Amino acid sequence: MAMMSKRRQTLGIQIASALAIFIFIAYFFLPMTPQINPRSYENDNIPLPAKVHHDGYIARPPQQLTPVQPLDNNRWFGNKLDIIDFQKVKQPKNHVKAAFVILARNSDLTGVRFAMRQVEDRFNSKFNYPYVFLNEQDFTSEFKVATASLTKANTFYGKIDESMWSYPDHINQTHAAECRKDMSDRNIIYGGSEPYRHMCRYQSGFFFRHPLLDEYEYYWRVEPDVQYFCDIDYDVFQMMKDGGYKYGWTVSLTEYMDTIPTLWETAQKFIEKHPEYVIRGDDSLMPWITDDNFISYNGCHFWSNFEIGSLDFLRSRKYIDYFEHLDQTGGFFYERWGDAPVHSLAVAMMLKKSEVHFFNDIGYKHNPLMHCPTEPYLQEGCHCNPQENFDWTGWSCATRWRQRINANMVWDEQLYREKTAPYRLQQV
């Protein structure tokens, strides 16, 4: 009996040991119950919480946990779980509807991600404004996933209508090709590029007509590979709307006149045709764009690779009439009219001084030119070298702006604090 009892004891110890080993292995190595993971491609039937949108309402996102979810051929947005998803954020009734707009190709992915990372780190991680991506071709899934993963905000992807990225019927394409060759032979920048001309025409007269932008009031243009150097802790878009600003800029310079030999002449004909569209008198911006009492154009323009503007202005009858007047002459193809001087002439003709804002506090670089705030109170939140600031160099048009348009274009610290305080994030 003693022998049997000892055997049973030994067997019990062996069973207990085996059970302990099995539990240990199961705990660490066997699959657990699936968890909600916003990056998962498998968990297709787990409901997400409502996503808070910028206009104050709550929309229920689709019931698929994928980085980007197709809604139709043109609209995608990313689903990501965050604390804001579980809170109903009340926005003012006049809260601005705004978006970043990025015109890019699939091959620009690395540069786009670089720019987005800058925008998110400096500004948008705090405010979560959506991104609208536009392309003359279909965006790849890789592009959509890689861009949506950088932001908590919604991302939308649209294809450009072919009619807006092609030759209109009135253009002689043979003559256009001859003009490109001539400009290329003369080493005019982008003179031989056909895609560049389509891009400039699209940015001048069509991007704001894309259906993905229909619901928005303001846009912030972002291009691949640009850099942002300063923390922005207030709602730029809301300040623009409440302040009555319709256009914001950081860098201005003179255009290569060989690219726009007849643009000024064409604009003057438009002014003669529609004098009612042009702002005159003390509130006019026109003195900025001419040095000889309107005989010629001095080439001054806002560098439109950065611009924050009113979509309602671009959709207005006066701007559409202006673009169509320019487009009928063929200057986008027979010359090489850029969207920067086209936008700038429209702003100078049609907007008041009080409707245009210089964003001194937004440190920005599009190679090779940089705007870097030089004021100590702004430098505290920047990492650019103020000695590389382009503003007051000979090629810049900021000096003309300060002398002829607004001597107080650079806000002092007190005015800056007063103007931005209502839109600054509250510390908690």
XYZ file of N, CA and C in Angstrom, residues 9 14 45 58 74 83 117-118 133 191 220 224 249 292 319 335 369 371 376 390 406 417:
66
model
N 1.390 9.548 -5.546
C 1.941 10.891 -5.267
C 2.817 11.366 -6.423
N 3.560 14.699 -11.368
C 3.836 14.757 -12.796
C 2.690 15.429 -13.557
N -15.572 43.476 -39.086
C -16.938 43.621 -38.612
C -17.050 44.231 -37.226
N -21.538 64.781 -35.756
C -20.867 63.492 -35.599
C -21.345 62.560 -36.695
N -13.945 58.412 -55.806
C -13.082 59.553 -55.532
C -12.823 59.805 -54.060
N -8.742 59.387 -28.659
C -9.620 59.868 -27.602
C -10.682 60.813 -28.141
N 4.361 65.306 -42.690
C 4.945 65.163 -41.348
C 5.225 66.535 -40.754
N 5.705 67.446 -41.591
C 5.976 68.809 -41.135
C 4.676 69.503 -40.729
N -6.298 65.130 -51.623
C -5.228 64.833 -52.572
C -5.828 64.753 -53.982
N 10.583 75.735 -69.567
C 10.107 76.182 -70.872
C 9.709 75.063 -71.800
N -5.545 75.309 -47.797
C -4.122 75.555 -47.519
C -3.362 74.668 -48.495
N 4.814 68.699 -52.288
C 5.823 67.737 -51.835
C 7.138 68.420 -51.467
N -0.118 84.688 -47.406
C 1.125 84.357 -48.096
C 2.318 84.461 -47.149
N 5.713 101.639 -62.642
C 5.706 102.767 -63.585
C 4.280 103.219 -63.904
N -13.650 86.052 -60.563
C -12.421 85.284 -60.790
C -12.590 84.332 -61.969
N 2.894 80.430 -74.149
C 3.962 80.970 -73.302
C 4.122 79.981 -72.151
N 14.047 78.908 -51.639
C 13.725 80.133 -50.907
C 13.026 79.819 -49.589
N 11.117 81.613 -46.009
C 10.694 82.672 -45.094
C 10.939 82.175 -43.676
N 12.455 87.814 -32.186
C 12.813 86.887 -31.106
C 11.617 86.149 -30.515
N 14.446 85.177 -46.695
C 14.469 85.732 -48.050
C 13.795 87.104 -48.152
N 1.345 97.951 -46.848
C 1.110 97.837 -45.414
C 2.430 97.952 -44.660
N -0.182 88.634 -30.381
C -0.897 87.932 -29.311
C -2.384 88.276 -29.335
